[in-house]
């Protein structure tokens, strides 16, 4: 995944990076508006699916296992939590919990 991401992003322009960052921020904002909603809610699960797709489209093929590990990292590493919670308190926790639900369905 690292090599794939490095190869893809090496070709990106500043505009590409800005577009991806904008798309990511829009998704994080949508997660933030749903804090307090069940992680299993269809709207939240649709955002998880879109997040996985954006990672796959932009960086590397994001398997459910990779996504599951990312979700755990969002709450285990305070740097990730702080970054995600800038969109609204609880965003990282909702994403982590929602990703866990999403990935459990595929097992």
Backbone as a chain_set.jsonl record, in Angstrom:
{"seq": "XXXXXXXXXXXXXXXXXXXXXXXXXXXXXXXXXXXXXXXXXXXXXXXXXXXXXXXXXXXXXXXXXXXXXXXXXXXXXXXXXXXXXXXXXXXXXXXXXXXXXXXXXXX", "coords": {"N": [[0.831, -1.196, 0.0], [1.959, 1.202, 0.776], [3.969, 1.601, -1.189], [2.373, 1.717, -3.477], [0.855, 4.007, -2.928], [2.904, 5.939, -2.799], [3.828, 5.851, -5.444], [1.568, 6.7, -6.867], [1.021, 9.282, -5.762], [3.317, 10.64, -6.409], [2.949, 11.567, -8.909], [1.053, 13.505, -8.66], [-0.295, 16.776, -8.919], [-0.186, 20.04, -7.365], [-2.787, 20.891, -7.439], [-4.164, 18.475, -7.596], [-3.626, 17.399, -5.038], [-4.89, 19.35, -3.483], [-7.547, 19.032, -4.294], [-8.111, 16.422, -3.374], [-7.739, 16.783, -0.656], [-9.792, 18.581, -0.154], [-12.035, 16.989, -0.798], [-11.757, 15.031, 1.182], [-12.014, 16.577, 3.529], [-14.657, 17.421, 3.216], [-16.011, 14.997, 3.554], [-15.268, 14.395, 6.219], [-16.506, 16.502, 7.499], [-19.174, 15.848, 7.036], [-19.343, 13.465, 8.513], [-18.969, 14.638, 11.029], [-21.334, 16.064, 11.351], [-23.025, 14.046, 11.959], [-22.369, 13.054, 14.418], [-23.291, 11.48, 17.377], [-25.192, 9.989, 16.259], [-26.105, 6.61, 15.582], [-23.425, 4.398, 14.899], [-24.055, 2.415, 13.116], [-26.021, 3.419, 11.544], [-27.537, 3.983, 8.397], [-26.808, 6.271, 6.944], [-24.355, 6.979, 8.06], [-22.9, 4.678, 7.548], [-22.853, 4.791, 4.771], [-21.144, 6.935, 4.424], [-18.763, 5.852, 5.401], [-18.297, 3.93, 3.446], [-17.888, 5.64, 1.28], [-15.582, 6.96, 2.16], [-13.696, 4.879, 2.211], [-13.647, 4.354, -0.522], [-12.625, 6.785, -1.497], [-10.045, 6.774, -0.43], [-9.057, 4.55, -1.801], [-9.27, 5.431, -4.458], [-7.542, 7.579, -4.449], [-5.075, 7.039, -3.158], [-4.206, 4.258, -2.417], [-5.224, 0.809, -2.862], [-7.713, 0.244, -0.689], [-8.304, -2.112, 1.435], [-10.788, -3.92, 3.382], [-9.55, -4.757, 5.727], [-7.342, -3.018, 5.97], [-8.78, -0.635, 6.2], [-10.144, -1.149, 8.583], [-7.983, -1.19, 10.384], [-7.124, 1.46, 10.095], [-9.348, 2.772, 11.164], [-9.162, 2.017, 13.855], [-6.807, 3.3, 14.501], [-7.589, 5.951, 14.383], [-8.646, 6.567, 16.852], [-6.797, 5.582, 18.636], [-4.406, 6.906, 18.303], [-3.537, 9.983, 19.288], [-2.925, 12.104, 17.601], [-4.286, 11.61, 15.211], [-6.898, 11.603, 16.207], [-7.134, 14.259, 17.136], [-6.835, 15.651, 14.703], [-9.088, 14.75, 13.218], [-11.159, 15.465, 14.944], [-11.159, 18.176, 14.754], [-13.114, 18.867, 13.054], [-15.348, 18.551, 14.479], [-16.168, 17.709, 17.767], [-15.851, 14.341, 18.677], [-15.876, 13.236, 16.175], [-13.755, 11.545, 15.316], [-14.172, 9.292, 16.948], [-16.75, 8.47, 16.148], [-16.213, 7.84, 13.455], [-14.34, 5.758, 13.812], [-15.873, 3.831, 15.228], [-17.941, 3.436, 13.374], [-16.543, 2.441, 11.183], [-15.681, 0.029, 12.259], [-18.139, -1.315, 12.492], [-18.853, -1.409, 9.788], [-16.771, -2.967, 8.672], [-17.096, -5.342, 10.07], [-19.36, -6.387, 8.947], [-18.46, -7.478, 6.604], [-17.127, -9.717, 7.263]], "CA": [[0.0, 0.0, 0.0], [2.845, 2.361, 0.835], [4.595, 1.785, -2.505], [1.328, 2.142, -4.4], [0.554, 5.393, -2.603], [4.054, 6.764, -3.207], [3.854, 5.914, -6.907], [0.453, 7.535, -7.331], [1.12, 10.678, -5.343], [4.468, 11.259, -7.068], [2.465, 12.168, -10.155], [0.02, 14.492, -8.368], [-0.009, 18.209, -8.916], [-0.73, 20.732, -6.186], [-4.237, 20.914, -7.609], [-4.641, 17.14, -7.227], [-3.599, 17.303, -3.583], [-5.923, 20.253, -2.957], [-8.848, 18.413, -4.563], [-8.266, 15.283, -2.465], [-7.9, 17.335, 0.694], [-11.142, 19.15, -0.124], [-12.976, 15.867, -0.742], [-11.616, 14.425, 2.508], [-12.594, 17.497, 4.506], [-16.108, 17.381, 3.053], [-16.475, 13.767, 4.204], [-15.105, 14.538, 7.664], [-17.559, 17.44, 7.907], [-20.432, 15.091, 7.061], [-19.278, 12.619, 9.708], [-19.134, 15.5, 12.203], [-22.75, 16.42, 11.513], [-23.753, 12.851, 12.403], [-21.943, 12.64, 15.758], [-24.48, 11.232, 18.194], [-25.974, 9.022, 15.494], [-25.564, 5.255, 15.678], [-22.437, 4.078, 13.86], [-24.668, 1.494, 12.163], [-26.997, 4.162, 10.743], [-27.266, 3.871, 6.956], [-26.108, 7.482, 6.473], [-22.977, 6.883, 8.527], [-22.274, 3.584, 6.806], [-22.605, 5.277, 3.404], [-19.941, 7.775, 4.488], [-17.618, 4.946, 5.522], [-18.081, 3.365, 2.109], [-17.314, 6.703, 0.444], [-14.226, 7.207, 2.651], [-12.873, 3.785, 1.702], [-13.506, 4.561, -1.968], [-11.744, 7.924, -1.727], [-8.678, 6.309, -0.166], [-8.685, 3.666, -2.917], [-9.138, 6.234, -5.674], [-6.524, 8.613, -4.323], [-3.783, 6.64, -2.598], [-3.917, 2.823, -2.547], [-6.418, -0.012, -2.706], [-7.995, 0.181, 0.741], [-9.077, -3.299, 1.787], [-11.511, -3.791, 4.645], [-8.589, -4.924, 6.828], [-6.626, -1.747, 6.099], [-9.748, 0.336, 6.707], [-10.366, -1.481, 9.981], [-6.808, -0.716, 11.122], [-7.178, 2.92, 10.103], [-10.381, 3.159, 12.122], [-8.611, 1.858, 15.201], [-5.783, 4.319, 14.67], [-8.236, 7.251, 14.542], [-8.868, 6.829, 18.268], [-5.639, 5.138, 19.416], [-3.332, 7.886, 18.134], [-4.136, 11.295, 19.56], [-2.731, 13.008, 16.464], [-5.408, 11.379, 14.309], [-8.106, 12.061, 16.896], [-7.135, 15.73, 17.11], [-7.056, 16.08, 13.328], [-10.477, 14.5, 12.829], [-12.075, 16.187, 15.829], [-11.226, 19.602, 14.406], [-14.37, 19.034, 12.318], [-16.376, 18.472, 15.5], [-15.817, 16.75, 18.815], [-16.467, 13.033, 18.521], [-15.801, 12.767, 14.789], [-12.847, 10.39, 15.242], [-14.83, 8.138, 17.59], [-17.817, 8.006, 15.261], [-15.596, 7.183, 12.303], [-13.754, 4.497, 14.266], [-16.963, 2.892, 15.53], [-18.655, 3.138, 12.128], [-15.672, 1.581, 10.383], [-15.74, -1.291, 12.886], [-19.416, -1.908, 12.077], [-18.757, -1.643, 8.345], [-15.855, -4.086, 8.398], [-17.659, -6.556, 10.676], [-20.359, -6.913, 8.009], [-17.803, -8.205, 5.503], [-16.434, -10.91, 7.795]], "C": [[0.874, 1.259, 0.0], [3.46, 2.648, -0.536], [3.575, 2.276, -3.532], [0.99, 3.612, -4.177], [1.675, 6.325, -3.054], [4.102, 6.927, -4.718], [2.743, 6.822, -7.438], [0.684, 9.007, -7.02], [2.314, 11.39, -5.96], [4.051, 11.995, -8.341], [1.454, 13.295, -9.914], [0.548, 15.919, -8.449], [-0.526, 18.8, -7.6], [-2.25, 20.766, -6.24], [-4.849, 19.56, -7.241], [-4.705, 16.997, -5.711], [-4.693, 18.168, -2.955], [-7.314, 19.645, -3.135], [-9.11, 17.268, -3.585], [-8.483, 15.771, -1.041], [-9.303, 17.915, 0.859], [-12.2, 18.048, -0.022], [-12.945, 15.192, 0.631], [-12.289, 15.291, 3.559], [-14.119, 17.496, 4.42], [-16.695, 16.129, 3.707], [-16.378, 13.867, 5.719], [-16.187, 15.462, 8.229], [-18.901, 16.711, 8.005], [-20.461, 14.126, 8.235], [-19.573, 13.456, 10.948], [-20.592, 15.864, 12.434], [-23.575, 15.25, 12.034], [-23.263, 12.325, 13.753], [-23.184, 12.563, 16.644], [-25.434, 10.253, 17.534], [-25.327, 7.648, 15.667], [-24.545, 5.021, 14.565], [-22.993, 3.141, 12.786], [-25.704, 2.17, 11.271], [-26.581, 4.133, 9.273], [-26.503, 5.085, 6.425], [-24.633, 7.445, 6.852], [-22.238, 5.798, 7.746], [-21.986, 3.982, 5.358], [-21.365, 6.168, 3.37], [-18.686, 6.925, 4.625], [-17.281, 4.359, 4.153], [-17.425, 4.395, 1.196], [-15.872, 7.007, 0.86], [-13.27, 6.136, 2.127], [-12.625, 3.968, 0.201], [-12.551, 5.712, -2.273], [-10.286, 7.546, -1.473], [-8.192, 5.461, -1.347], [-8.455, 4.441, -4.202], [-7.899, 7.13, -5.633], [-5.137, 8.116, -3.941], [-3.407, 5.188, -2.884], [-5.215, 2.062, -2.381], [-6.632, -0.267, -1.217], [-8.914, -1.006, 1.026], [-9.844, -3.041, 3.079], [-10.564, -3.909, 5.836], [-7.795, -3.641, 7.038], [-7.556, -0.701, 6.697], [-9.998, 0.109, 8.197], [-9.203, -0.979, 10.85], [-6.758, 0.81, 11.183], [-8.186, 3.409, 11.138], [-9.899, 3.056, 13.553], [-7.59, 2.954, 15.5], [-6.405, 5.702, 14.927], [-8.489, 7.589, 16.007], [-7.667, 6.438, 19.134], [-4.496, 6.145, 19.373], [-3.935, 9.284, 18.253], [-3.943, 12.294, 18.427], [-3.874, 12.861, 15.461], [-6.706, 11.896, 14.929], [-8.219, 13.574, 16.823], [-7.443, 16.247, 15.707], [-8.516, 15.904, 12.916], [-11.461, 15.305, 13.668], [-12.062, 17.694, 15.603], [-12.51, 19.9, 13.631], [-15.571, 19.005, 13.261], [-16.002, 17.398, 16.5], [-16.576, 15.446, 18.597], [-16.402, 12.467, 17.115], [-14.922, 11.523, 14.673], [-13.5, 9.142, 15.826], [-15.939, 7.603, 16.708], [-17.233, 7.273, 14.067], [-15.043, 5.817, 12.694], [-14.839, 3.446, 14.504], [-17.705, 2.477, 14.264], [-17.839, 2.222, 11.223], [-15.691, 0.165, 10.944], [-17.021, -2.025, 12.48], [-19.351, -2.307, 10.605], [-17.915, -2.872, 8.04], [-16.357, -5.393, 8.988], [-18.68, -7.202, 9.741], [-19.708, -7.78, 6.933], [-17.086, -9.471, 5.973], [-17.354, -12.109, 7.794]], "O": [[0.575, 2.242, -0.678], [3.474, 3.792, -0.99], [3.876, 3.142, -4.354], [0.856, 4.373, -5.135], [1.414, 7.383, -3.627], [4.383, 8.016, -5.22], [2.964, 7.616, -8.352], [0.561, 9.868, -7.891], [2.329, 12.619, -6.029], [4.723, 12.927, -8.784], [1.043, 13.967, -10.86], [1.69, 16.205, -8.089], [-1.216, 18.13, -6.831], [-2.918, 20.679, -5.21], [-5.925, 19.504, -6.646], [-5.705, 16.535, -5.163], [-5.345, 17.749, -1.998], [-8.156, 19.73, -2.241], [-10.204, 17.158, -3.033], [-9.314, 15.232, -0.31], [-9.925, 17.75, 1.909], [-13.15, 18.166, 0.753], [-13.988, 14.828, 1.173], [-13.051, 14.79, 4.386], [-14.796, 17.563, 5.445], [-17.75, 16.191, 4.339], [-17.302, 13.469, 6.428], [-16.714, 15.219, 9.315], [-19.668, 16.931, 8.943], [-21.494, 13.982, 8.888], [-20.337, 13.036, 11.817], [-21.038, 15.963, 13.577], [-24.699, 15.439, 12.498], [-23.696, 11.258, 14.189], [-24.016, 13.47, 16.651], [-26.365, 9.751, 18.164], [-24.118, 7.554, 15.876], [-24.777, 5.404, 13.418], [-22.464, 3.081, 11.676], [-26.211, 1.55, 10.337], [-25.397, 4.248, 8.956], [-25.647, 4.944, 5.552], [-23.769, 7.831, 6.065], [-21.092, 5.984, 7.337], [-20.984, 3.555, 4.785], [-20.618, 6.154, 2.392], [-17.655, 7.241, 4.03], [-16.116, 4.304, 3.759], [-16.518, 4.068, 0.431], [-15.03, 7.283, 0.005], [-12.174, 6.444, 1.659], [-11.511, 3.757, -0.278], [-11.755, 5.624, -3.207], [-9.397, 7.954, -2.221], [-7.071, 5.628, -1.828], [-7.533, 4.13, -4.956], [-7.287, 7.402, -6.666], [-4.134, 8.7, -4.349], [-2.392, 4.927, -3.529], [-6.188, 2.583, -1.835], [-5.815, -0.921, -0.57], [-10.133, -0.918, 0.879], [-9.584, -2.065, 3.783], [-10.755, -3.233, 6.847], [-7.598, -3.221, 8.179], [-7.163, 0.037, 7.6], [-10.056, 1.06, 8.976], [-9.421, -0.412, 11.921], [-6.391, 1.382, 12.21], [-7.912, 4.341, 11.894], [-10.199, 3.922, 14.375], [-7.522, 3.466, 16.618], [-5.806, 6.529, 15.614], [-8.541, 8.764, 16.37], [-7.539, 6.923, 20.258], [-3.704, 6.224, 20.312], [-4.74, 9.702, 17.42], [-4.721, 13.241, 18.305], [-4.372, 13.852, 14.926], [-7.511, 12.543, 14.259], [-9.276, 14.108, 16.488], [-8.228, 17.181, 15.548], [-9.111, 16.809, 12.33], [-12.48, 15.772, 13.159], [-12.866, 18.415, 16.195], [-12.943, 21.051, 13.561], [-16.677, 19.388, 12.881], [-15.571, 16.308, 16.125], [-17.784, 15.447, 18.362], [-16.829, 11.336, 16.883], [-15.298, 10.556, 14.01], [-13.39, 8.056, 15.256], [-16.055, 6.389, 16.536], [-17.709, 6.197, 13.705], [-15.255, 4.833, 11.986], [-14.73, 2.312, 14.037], [-18.057, 1.309, 14.099], [-18.388, 1.332, 10.573], [-15.716, -0.8, 10.181], [-16.988, -3.215, 12.163], [-19.748, -3.411, 10.231], [-18.309, -3.719, 7.238], [-16.063, -6.459, 8.446], [-18.847, -8.422, 9.745], [-20.331, -8.707, 6.414], [-16.509, -10.202, 5.168], [-16.95, -13.198, 8.203]]}, "num_chains": 1, "name": "protein.A"}
